[in-house]
Short mmCIF file of C-alpha atoms and ligand atoms in Angstrom, two decimals:
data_model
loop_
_atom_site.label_atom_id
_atom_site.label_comp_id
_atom_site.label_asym_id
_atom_site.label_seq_id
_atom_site.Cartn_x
_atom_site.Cartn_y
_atom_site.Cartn_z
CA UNK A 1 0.00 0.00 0.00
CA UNK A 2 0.92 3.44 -0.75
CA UNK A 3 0.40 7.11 0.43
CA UNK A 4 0.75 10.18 0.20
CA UNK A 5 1.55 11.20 4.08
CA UNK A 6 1.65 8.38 6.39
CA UNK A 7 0.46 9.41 10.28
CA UNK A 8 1.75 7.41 13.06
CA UNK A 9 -0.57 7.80 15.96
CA UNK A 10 -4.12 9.14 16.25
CA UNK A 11 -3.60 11.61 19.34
CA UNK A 12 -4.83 14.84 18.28
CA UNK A 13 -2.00 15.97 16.46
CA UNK A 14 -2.12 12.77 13.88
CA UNK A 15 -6.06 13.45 13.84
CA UNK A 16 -6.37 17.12 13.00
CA UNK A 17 -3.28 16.61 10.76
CA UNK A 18 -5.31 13.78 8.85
CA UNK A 19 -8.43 16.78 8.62
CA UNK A 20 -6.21 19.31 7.78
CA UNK A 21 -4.42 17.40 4.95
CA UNK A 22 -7.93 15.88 3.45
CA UNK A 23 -9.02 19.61 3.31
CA UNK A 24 -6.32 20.58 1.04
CA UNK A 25 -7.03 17.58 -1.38
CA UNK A 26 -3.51 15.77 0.16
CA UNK A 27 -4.37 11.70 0.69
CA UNK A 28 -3.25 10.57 3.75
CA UNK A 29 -3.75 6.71 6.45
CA UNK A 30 -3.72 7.32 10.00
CA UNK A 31 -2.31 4.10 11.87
CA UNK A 32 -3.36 3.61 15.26
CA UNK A 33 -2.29 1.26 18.29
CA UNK A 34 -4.93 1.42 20.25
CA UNK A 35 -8.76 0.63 19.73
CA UNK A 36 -11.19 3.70 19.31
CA UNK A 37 -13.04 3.06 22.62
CA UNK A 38 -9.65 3.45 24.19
CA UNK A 39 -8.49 6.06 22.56
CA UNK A 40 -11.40 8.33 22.70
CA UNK A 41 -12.02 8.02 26.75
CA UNK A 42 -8.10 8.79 27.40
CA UNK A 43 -8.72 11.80 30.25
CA UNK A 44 -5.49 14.61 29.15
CA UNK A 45 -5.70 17.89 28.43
CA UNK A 46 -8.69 20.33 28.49
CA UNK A 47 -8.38 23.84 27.65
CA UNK A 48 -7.63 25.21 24.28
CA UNK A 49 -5.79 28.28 23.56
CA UNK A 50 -7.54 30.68 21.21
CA UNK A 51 -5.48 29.71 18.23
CA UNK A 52 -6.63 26.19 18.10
CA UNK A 53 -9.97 26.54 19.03
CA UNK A 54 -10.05 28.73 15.55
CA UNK A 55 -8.26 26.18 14.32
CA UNK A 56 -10.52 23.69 14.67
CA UNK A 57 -13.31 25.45 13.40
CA UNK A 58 -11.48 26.60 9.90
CA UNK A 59 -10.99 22.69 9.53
CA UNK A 60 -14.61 22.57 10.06
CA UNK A 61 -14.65 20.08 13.23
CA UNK A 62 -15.40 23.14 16.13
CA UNK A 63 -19.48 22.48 16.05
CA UNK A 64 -19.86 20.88 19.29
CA UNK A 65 -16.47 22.28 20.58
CA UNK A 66 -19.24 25.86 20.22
CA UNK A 67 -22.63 24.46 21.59
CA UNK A 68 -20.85 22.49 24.54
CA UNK A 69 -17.65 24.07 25.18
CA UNK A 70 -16.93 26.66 27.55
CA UNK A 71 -15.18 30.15 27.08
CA UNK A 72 -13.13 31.44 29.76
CA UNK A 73 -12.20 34.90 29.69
CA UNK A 74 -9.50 34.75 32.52
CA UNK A 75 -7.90 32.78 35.49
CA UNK A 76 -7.98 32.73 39.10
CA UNK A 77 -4.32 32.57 41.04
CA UNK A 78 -4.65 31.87 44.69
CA UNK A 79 -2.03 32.51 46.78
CA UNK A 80 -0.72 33.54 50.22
CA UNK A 81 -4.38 32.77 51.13
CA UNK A 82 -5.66 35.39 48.46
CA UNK A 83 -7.28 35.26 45.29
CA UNK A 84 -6.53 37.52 42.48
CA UNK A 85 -8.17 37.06 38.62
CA UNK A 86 -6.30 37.63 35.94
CA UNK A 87 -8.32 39.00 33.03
CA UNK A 88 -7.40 37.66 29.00
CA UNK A 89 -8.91 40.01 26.74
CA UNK A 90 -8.01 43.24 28.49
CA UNK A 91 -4.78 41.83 28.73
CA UNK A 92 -4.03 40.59 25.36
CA UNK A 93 -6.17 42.91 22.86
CA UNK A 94 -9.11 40.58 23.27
CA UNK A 95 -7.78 37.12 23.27
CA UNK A 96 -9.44 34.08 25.42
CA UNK A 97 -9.59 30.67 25.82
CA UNK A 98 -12.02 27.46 25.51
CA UNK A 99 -12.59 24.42 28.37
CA UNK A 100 -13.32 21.93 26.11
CA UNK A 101 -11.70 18.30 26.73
CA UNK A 102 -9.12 16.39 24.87
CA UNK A 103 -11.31 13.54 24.96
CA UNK A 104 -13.89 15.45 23.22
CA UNK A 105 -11.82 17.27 20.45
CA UNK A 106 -10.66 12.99 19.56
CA UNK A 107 -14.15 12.13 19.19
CA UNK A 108 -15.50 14.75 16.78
CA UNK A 109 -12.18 14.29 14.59
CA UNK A 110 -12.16 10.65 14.72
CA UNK A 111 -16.37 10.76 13.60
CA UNK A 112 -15.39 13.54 10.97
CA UNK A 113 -12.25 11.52 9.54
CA UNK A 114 -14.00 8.03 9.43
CA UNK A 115 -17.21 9.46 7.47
CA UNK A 116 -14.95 12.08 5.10
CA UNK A 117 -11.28 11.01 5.40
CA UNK A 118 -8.40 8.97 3.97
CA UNK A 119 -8.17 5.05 6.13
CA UNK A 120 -7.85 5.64 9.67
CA UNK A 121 -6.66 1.93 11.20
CA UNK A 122 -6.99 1.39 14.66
CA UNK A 123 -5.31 -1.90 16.66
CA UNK A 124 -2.33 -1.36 13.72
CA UNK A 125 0.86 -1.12 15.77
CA UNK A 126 3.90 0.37 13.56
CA UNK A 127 7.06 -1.35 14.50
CA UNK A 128 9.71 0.77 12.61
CA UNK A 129 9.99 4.04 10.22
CA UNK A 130 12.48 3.47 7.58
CA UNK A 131 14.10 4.98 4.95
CA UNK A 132 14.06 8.71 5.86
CA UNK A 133 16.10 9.31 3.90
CA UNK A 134 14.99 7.39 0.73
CA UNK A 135 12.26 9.14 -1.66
CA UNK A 136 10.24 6.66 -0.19
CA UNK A 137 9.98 5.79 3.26
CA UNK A 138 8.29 2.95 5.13
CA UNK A 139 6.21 2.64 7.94
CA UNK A 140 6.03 -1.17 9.23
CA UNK A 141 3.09 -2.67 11.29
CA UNK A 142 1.10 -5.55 12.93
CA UNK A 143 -2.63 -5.49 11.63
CA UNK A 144 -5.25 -8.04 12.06
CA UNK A 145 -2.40 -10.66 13.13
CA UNK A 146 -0.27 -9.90 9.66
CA UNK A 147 2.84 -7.53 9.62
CA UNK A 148 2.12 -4.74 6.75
CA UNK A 149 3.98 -2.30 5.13
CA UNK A 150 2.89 1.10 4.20
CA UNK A 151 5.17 3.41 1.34
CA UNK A 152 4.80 7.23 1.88
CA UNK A 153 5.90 10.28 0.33
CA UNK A 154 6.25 11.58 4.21
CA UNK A 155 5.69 9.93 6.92
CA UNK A 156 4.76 12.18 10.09
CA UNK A 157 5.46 10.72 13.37
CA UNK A 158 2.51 11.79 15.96
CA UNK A 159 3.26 8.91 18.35
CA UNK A 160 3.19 10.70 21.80
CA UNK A 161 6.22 10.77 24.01
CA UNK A 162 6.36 6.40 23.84
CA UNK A 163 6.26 6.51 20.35
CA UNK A 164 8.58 4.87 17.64
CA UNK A 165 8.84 7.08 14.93
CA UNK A 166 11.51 9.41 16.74
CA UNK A 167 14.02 6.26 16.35
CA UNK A 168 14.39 7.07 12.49
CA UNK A 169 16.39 10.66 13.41
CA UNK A 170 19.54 8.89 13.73
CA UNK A 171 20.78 8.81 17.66
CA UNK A 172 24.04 11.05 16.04
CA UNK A 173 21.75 13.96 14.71
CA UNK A 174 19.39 13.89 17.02
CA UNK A 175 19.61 16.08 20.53
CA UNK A 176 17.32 15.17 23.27
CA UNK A 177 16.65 17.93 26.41
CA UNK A 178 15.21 16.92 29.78
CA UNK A 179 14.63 17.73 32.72
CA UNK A 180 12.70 16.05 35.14
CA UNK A 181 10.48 17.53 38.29
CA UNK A 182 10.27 15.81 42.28
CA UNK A 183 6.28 15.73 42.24
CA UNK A 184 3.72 14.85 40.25
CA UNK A 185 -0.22 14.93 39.69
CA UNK A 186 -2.99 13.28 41.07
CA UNK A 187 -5.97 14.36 39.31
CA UNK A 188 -9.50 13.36 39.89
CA UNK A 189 -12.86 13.33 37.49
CA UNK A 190 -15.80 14.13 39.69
CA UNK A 191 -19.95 14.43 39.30
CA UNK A 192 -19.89 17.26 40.99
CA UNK A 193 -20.74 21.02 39.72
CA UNK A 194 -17.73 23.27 39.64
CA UNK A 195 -18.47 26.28 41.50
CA UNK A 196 -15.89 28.15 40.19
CA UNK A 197 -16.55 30.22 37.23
CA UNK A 198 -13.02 30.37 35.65
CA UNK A 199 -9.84 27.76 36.70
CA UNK A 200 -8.18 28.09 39.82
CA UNK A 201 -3.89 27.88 40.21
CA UNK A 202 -3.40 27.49 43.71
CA UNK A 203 -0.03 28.26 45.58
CA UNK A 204 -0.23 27.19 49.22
CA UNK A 205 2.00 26.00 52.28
CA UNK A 206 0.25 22.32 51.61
CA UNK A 207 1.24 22.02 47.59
CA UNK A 208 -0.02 23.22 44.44
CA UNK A 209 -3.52 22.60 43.43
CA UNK A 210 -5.78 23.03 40.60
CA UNK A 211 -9.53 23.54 40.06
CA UNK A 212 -10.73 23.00 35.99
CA UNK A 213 -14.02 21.58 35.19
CA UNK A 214 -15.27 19.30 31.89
CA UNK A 215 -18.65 20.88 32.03
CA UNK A 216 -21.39 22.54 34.27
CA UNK A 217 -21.97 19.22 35.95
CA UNK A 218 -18.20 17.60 36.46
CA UNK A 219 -15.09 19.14 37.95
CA UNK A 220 -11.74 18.08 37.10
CA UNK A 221 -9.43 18.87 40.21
CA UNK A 222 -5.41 18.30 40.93
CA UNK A 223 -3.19 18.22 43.69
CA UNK A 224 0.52 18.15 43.66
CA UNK A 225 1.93 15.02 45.25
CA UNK A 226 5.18 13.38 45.74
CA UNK A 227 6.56 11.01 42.82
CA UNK A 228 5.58 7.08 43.71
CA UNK A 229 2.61 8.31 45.14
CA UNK A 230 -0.33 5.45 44.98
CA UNK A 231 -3.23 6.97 44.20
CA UNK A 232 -5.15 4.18 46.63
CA UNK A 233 -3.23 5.65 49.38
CA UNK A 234 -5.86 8.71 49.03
CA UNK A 235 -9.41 7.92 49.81
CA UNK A 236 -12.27 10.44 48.32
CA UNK A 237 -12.42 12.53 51.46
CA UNK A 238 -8.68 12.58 51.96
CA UNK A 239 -8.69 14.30 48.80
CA UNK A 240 -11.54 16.66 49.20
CA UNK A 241 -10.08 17.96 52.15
CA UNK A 242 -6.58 18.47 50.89
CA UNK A 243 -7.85 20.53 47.84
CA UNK A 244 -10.10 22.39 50.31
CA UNK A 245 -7.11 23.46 52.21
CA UNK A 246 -5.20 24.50 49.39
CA UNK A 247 -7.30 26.75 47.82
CA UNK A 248 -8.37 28.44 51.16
CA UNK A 249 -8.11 32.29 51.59
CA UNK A 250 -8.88 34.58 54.20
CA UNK A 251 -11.33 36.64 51.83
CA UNK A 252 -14.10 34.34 51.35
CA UNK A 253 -13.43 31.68 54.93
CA UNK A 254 -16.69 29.71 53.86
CA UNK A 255 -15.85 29.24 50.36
CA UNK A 256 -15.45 25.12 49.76
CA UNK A 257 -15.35 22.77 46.56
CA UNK A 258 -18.52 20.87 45.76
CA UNK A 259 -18.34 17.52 46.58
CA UNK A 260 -19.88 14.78 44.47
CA UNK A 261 -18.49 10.65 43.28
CA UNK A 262 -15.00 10.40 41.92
CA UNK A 263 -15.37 8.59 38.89
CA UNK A 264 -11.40 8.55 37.93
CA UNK A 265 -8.27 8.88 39.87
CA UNK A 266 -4.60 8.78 38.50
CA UNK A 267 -1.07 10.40 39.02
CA UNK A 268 0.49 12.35 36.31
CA UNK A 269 4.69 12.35 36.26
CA UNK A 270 5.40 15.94 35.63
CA UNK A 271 8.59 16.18 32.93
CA UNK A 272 9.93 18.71 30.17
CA UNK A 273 11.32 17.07 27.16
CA UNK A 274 12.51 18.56 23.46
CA UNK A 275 13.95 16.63 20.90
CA UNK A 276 15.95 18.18 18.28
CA UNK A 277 15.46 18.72 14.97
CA UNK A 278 11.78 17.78 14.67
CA UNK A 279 12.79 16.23 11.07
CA UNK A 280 14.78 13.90 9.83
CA UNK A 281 14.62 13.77 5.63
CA UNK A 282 11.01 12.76 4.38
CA UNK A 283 10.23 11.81 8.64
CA UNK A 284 8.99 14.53 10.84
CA UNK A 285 7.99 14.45 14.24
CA UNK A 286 4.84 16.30 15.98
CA UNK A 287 3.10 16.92 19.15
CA UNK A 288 4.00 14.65 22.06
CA UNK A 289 6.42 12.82 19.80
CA UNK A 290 8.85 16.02 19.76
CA UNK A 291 8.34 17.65 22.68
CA UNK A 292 7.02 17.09 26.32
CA UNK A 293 5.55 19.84 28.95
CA UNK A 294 4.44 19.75 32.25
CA UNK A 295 0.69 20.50 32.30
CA UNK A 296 0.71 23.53 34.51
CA UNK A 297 0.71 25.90 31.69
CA UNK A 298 -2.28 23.77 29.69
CA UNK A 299 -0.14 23.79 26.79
CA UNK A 300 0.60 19.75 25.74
CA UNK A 301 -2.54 19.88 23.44
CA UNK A 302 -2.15 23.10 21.90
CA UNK A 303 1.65 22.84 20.50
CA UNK A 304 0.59 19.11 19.40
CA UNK A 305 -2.25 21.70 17.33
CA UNK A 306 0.33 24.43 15.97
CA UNK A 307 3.09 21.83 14.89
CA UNK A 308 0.33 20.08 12.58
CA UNK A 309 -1.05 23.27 11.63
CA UNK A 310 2.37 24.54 10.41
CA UNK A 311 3.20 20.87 9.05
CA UNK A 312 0.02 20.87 6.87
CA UNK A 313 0.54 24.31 5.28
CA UNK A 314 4.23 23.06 4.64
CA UNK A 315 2.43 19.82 2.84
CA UNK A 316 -0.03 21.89 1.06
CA UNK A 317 2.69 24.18 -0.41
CA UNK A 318 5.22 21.76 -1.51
CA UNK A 319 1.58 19.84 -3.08
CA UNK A 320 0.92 22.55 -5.00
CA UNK A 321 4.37 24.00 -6.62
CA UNK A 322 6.62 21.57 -5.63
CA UNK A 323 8.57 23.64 -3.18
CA UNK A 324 9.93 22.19 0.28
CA UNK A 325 10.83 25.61 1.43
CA UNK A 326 8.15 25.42 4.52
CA UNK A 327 9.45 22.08 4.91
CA UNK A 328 12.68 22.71 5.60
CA UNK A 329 11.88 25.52 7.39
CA UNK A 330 9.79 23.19 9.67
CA UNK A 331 11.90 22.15 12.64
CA UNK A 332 12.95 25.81 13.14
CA UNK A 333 9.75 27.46 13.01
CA UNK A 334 7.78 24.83 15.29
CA UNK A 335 10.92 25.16 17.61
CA UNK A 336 10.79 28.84 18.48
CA UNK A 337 7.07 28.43 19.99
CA UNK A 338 7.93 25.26 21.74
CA UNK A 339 11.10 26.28 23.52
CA UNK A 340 8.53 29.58 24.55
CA UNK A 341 5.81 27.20 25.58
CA UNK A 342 8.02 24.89 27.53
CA UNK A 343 9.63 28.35 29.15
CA UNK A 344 5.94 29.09 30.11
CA UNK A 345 5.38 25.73 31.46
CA UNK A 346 8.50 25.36 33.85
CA UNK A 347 7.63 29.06 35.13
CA UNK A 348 3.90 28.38 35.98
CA UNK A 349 5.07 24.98 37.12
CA UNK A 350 8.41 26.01 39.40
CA UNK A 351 6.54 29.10 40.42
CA UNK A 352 3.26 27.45 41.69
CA UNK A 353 4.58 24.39 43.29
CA UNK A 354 6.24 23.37 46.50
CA UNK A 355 10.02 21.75 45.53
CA UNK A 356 10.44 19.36 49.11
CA UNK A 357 13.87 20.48 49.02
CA UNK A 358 12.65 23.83 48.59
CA UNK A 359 13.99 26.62 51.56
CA UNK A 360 11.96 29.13 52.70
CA UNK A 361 14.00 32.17 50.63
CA UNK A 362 12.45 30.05 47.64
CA UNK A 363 9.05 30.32 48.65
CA UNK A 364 9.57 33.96 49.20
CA UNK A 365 10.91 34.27 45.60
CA UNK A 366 7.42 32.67 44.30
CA UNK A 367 4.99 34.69 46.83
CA UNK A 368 6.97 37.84 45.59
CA UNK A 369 6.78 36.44 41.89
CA UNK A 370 2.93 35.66 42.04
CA UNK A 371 2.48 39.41 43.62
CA UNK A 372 4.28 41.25 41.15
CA UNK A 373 1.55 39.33 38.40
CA UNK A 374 -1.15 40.53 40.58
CA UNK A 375 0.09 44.16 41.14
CA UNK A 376 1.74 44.52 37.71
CA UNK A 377 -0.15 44.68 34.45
CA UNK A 378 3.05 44.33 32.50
CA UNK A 379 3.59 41.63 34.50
CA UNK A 380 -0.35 39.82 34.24
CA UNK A 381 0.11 40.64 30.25
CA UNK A 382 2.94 38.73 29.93
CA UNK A 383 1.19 35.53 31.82
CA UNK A 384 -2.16 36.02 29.68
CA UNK A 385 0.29 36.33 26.64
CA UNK A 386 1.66 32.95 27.22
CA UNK A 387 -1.59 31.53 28.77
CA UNK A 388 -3.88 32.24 25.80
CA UNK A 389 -0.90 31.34 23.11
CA UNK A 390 0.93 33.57 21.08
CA UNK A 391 -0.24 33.86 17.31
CA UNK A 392 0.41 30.97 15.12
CA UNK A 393 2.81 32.62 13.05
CA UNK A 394 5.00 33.10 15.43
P1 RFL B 1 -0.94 11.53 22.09
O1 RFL B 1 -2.24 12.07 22.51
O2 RFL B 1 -0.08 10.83 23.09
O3 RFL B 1 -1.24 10.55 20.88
C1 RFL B 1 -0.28 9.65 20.37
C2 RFL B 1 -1.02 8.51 19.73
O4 RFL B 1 -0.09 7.62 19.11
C3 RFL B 1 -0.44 6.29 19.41
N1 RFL B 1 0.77 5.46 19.27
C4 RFL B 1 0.97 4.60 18.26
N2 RFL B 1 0.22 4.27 17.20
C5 RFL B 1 0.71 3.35 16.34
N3 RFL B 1 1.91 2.70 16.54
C6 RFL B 1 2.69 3.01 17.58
N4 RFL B 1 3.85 2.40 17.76
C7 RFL B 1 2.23 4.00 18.51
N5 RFL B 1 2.74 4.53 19.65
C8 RFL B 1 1.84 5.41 20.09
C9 RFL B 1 -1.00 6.37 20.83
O5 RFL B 1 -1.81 5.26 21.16
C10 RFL B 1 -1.77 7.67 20.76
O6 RFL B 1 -3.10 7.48 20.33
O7 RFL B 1 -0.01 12.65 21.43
P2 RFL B 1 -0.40 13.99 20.57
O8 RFL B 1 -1.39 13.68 19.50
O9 RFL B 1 0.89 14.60 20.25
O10 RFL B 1 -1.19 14.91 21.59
C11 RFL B 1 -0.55 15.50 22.68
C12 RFL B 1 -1.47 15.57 23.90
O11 RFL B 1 -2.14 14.32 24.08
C13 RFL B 1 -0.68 15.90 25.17
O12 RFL B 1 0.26 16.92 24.93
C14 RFL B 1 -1.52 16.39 26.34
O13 RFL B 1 -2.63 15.59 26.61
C15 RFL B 1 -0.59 16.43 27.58
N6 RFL B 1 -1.29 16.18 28.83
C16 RFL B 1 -1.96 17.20 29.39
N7 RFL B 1 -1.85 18.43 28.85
C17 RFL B 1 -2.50 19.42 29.40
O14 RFL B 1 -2.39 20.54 28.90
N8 RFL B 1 -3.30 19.23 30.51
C18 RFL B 1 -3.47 18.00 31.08
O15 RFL B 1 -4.18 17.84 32.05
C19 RFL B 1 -2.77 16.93 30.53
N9 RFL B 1 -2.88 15.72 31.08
C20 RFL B 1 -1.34 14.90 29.42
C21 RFL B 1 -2.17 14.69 30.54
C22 RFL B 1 -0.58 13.83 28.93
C23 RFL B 1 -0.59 12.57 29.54
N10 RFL B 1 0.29 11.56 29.05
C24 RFL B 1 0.84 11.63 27.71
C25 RFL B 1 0.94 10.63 29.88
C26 RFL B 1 -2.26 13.43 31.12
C27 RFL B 1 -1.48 12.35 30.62
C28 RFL B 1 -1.65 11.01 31.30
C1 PHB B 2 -7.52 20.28 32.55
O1 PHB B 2 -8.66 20.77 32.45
O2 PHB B 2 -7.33 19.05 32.54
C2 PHB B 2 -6.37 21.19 32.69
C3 PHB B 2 -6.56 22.57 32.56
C4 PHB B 2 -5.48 23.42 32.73
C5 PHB B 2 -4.23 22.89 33.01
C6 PHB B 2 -4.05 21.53 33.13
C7 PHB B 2 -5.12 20.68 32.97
O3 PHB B 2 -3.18 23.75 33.20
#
């Protein structure tokens, strides 16, 4: 079998590539591990920077994303047992953002690509990438018990961070940068109404925590917790009344979370990860499969968006006249917004939690950090900048 672009992965950034590509008349299989059930009720990411929210409307898949999805206009940061809102648009010339889950933005793509797109296979492992540097490269994989090979003009690697397609940059050309953090996330899905209107970053004595929500009628809450942590070790009420504790202030005493079942319950290892360049000849890498963030800055989902935005116009231009300037010009442009975006990330992340090995002159530095946002507007802009996403050409 034969193709034009060959997807690894059907994460969102091999899905809205697949859309994206079929839209500009490009022919394209998405191979998937997983089965659909699995990969549609994955709980990850769930708010959407401005830019991909339009995004996903121009590639005509942002229907229910706008009758069920939530706008948020701003954030709240708690801290030093206060609360202070940062507000988007005044900040950023109008800009905001939409709550609208990961799980949900798979679904509509996956419905839209298997009634109007190329193949999408799920429960077809690939085992290797080869020939990068060939005219024709080859994706290998296990499908209905036989091993299969696919040809490809390109083949785009959107495999997530355990993925194989990064193997075919050779280990001499290829750079990998890491770091790793000492706590992670447990976060919890819960029928219970949020009752907060926007999210809620909270800096406190205990840990870090986090209120979001998936819609008017489930919260989706986080607490920081030590790496190795076993998420049996915390019972429902433990849990309640840590996050309780964390986002108290001394404004609003009787202010408490809503409390309803706790219908999922998992810990998140918190890491930064690049790999360099994003392309290897006719194999390039994308979303999860280049780059890792930790998801205090929200902002996993939305470069896995830009890289296949920028990726597709690259594939529509060299379709057209035969040019592979955007193409080479790939690694480097997708690079500059995710070495900003994993900046971003480590500062909401190192600023909001508690390092154990952390002195008290550190916490000082963060309380006097998280002030200067809520006194400065330079300061706030710059946050709402990064928080809503900078413009896709950048
Ligand atoms: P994905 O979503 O990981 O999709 C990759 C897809 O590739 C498939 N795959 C293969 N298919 C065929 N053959 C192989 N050999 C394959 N190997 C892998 C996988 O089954 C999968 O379907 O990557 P993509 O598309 O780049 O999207 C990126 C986002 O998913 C990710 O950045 C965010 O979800 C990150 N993230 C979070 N971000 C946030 O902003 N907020 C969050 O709360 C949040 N929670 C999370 C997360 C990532 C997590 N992971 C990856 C461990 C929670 C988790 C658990
Ligand atoms: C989420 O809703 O899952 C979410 C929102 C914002 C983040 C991280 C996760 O920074």
């Amino acid at each position: 079998m034969h193709t034009t672009v060959g997807i690894v992965g059907a994460g969102p950034a091999g899905l809205l590539l697949a859309r994206l590509l079929h839209n500009a008349g490009i022919d394209s299989v998405v191979l998937e591990r997983r089965d659909r059930a699995y990969v549609e009720q994955r709980q990850r990411a769930g708010m959407l920077e401005q830019a991909t929210a339009d995004a996903l409307r121009a590639a005509g898949a942002g229907a229910r994303m706008d009758r069920e999805g939530m706008p948020h206009h701003g954030i709240e940061l708690r801290f030093g047992r206060r609360a202070h809102r940062i507000d988007f648009p005044s900040l950023t010339g109008g800009r905001s953002v939409m709550v609208y889950a990961q799980t949900e933005v798979v679904k509509d793509l996956i419905a839209l690509q298997l009634a109007h797109g190329g193949p999408l296979l799920f429960d077809a492992e690939v085992t290797s990438v080869e020939g990068a540097d060939s005219d024709s490269p080859a994706i290998r994989y296990l499908h209905e018990g036989r091993e299969q090979t696919l040809t490809c003009d390109y083949v785009i690697g959107c495999d997530g961070f355990h993925g194989v397609a990064r193997h075919a940059i050779p280990a001499s050309v290829r750079t990998v940068y890491e770091r790793t953090y000492p706590y992670s996330w447990l976060g919890i899905l819960a029928e219970a109404p949020p009752v907060y209107a926007e999210l809620v970053y909270a800096h406190s004595e205990r840990g870090f925590a986090l209120a979001s929500m998936r819609s008017a009628t489930v919260s989706r809450l986080y607490l920081q917790v030590p790496n190795g942590t076993d998420p049996a070790h915390w019972s429902d009420g433990r849990i309640w009344d840590e996050l309780d504790a964390r986002f108290a202030t001394d404004g609003d005493p009787g202010w408490k979370l809503e409390r309803g079942p706790v219908t999922s319950k998992a810990v998140l290892p918190m890491r930064s990860h690049v790999v360099e360049p994003m392309r290897h000849g006719r194999v390039f890498l994308a979303g999860d499969a280049a780059h890792i963030v930790p998801p205090t800055g929200a902002k996993g989902l939305n470069l896995a968006a830009a890289d296949v935005i920028v990726l597709a116009r690259a594939l529509a231009l060299w379709r057209r006249t035969g040019s592979t300037r955007l193409l080479d010009a790939y690694s480097d442009t997708c690079l500059r917004r995710v070495w900003r975006a994993e900046h971003f990330s480590y500062f909401m992340t190192t600023t909001l939690h508690t390092d154990p090995a952390q002195s008290a002159f550190e916490t000082r530095l963060q309380l006097s950090q998280l002030e200067r946002v809520a006194a400065s507007p330079h300061a706030a802009a710059e946050l709402a900048e990064n928080y809503t996403g900078l413009p896709l050409a950048h």
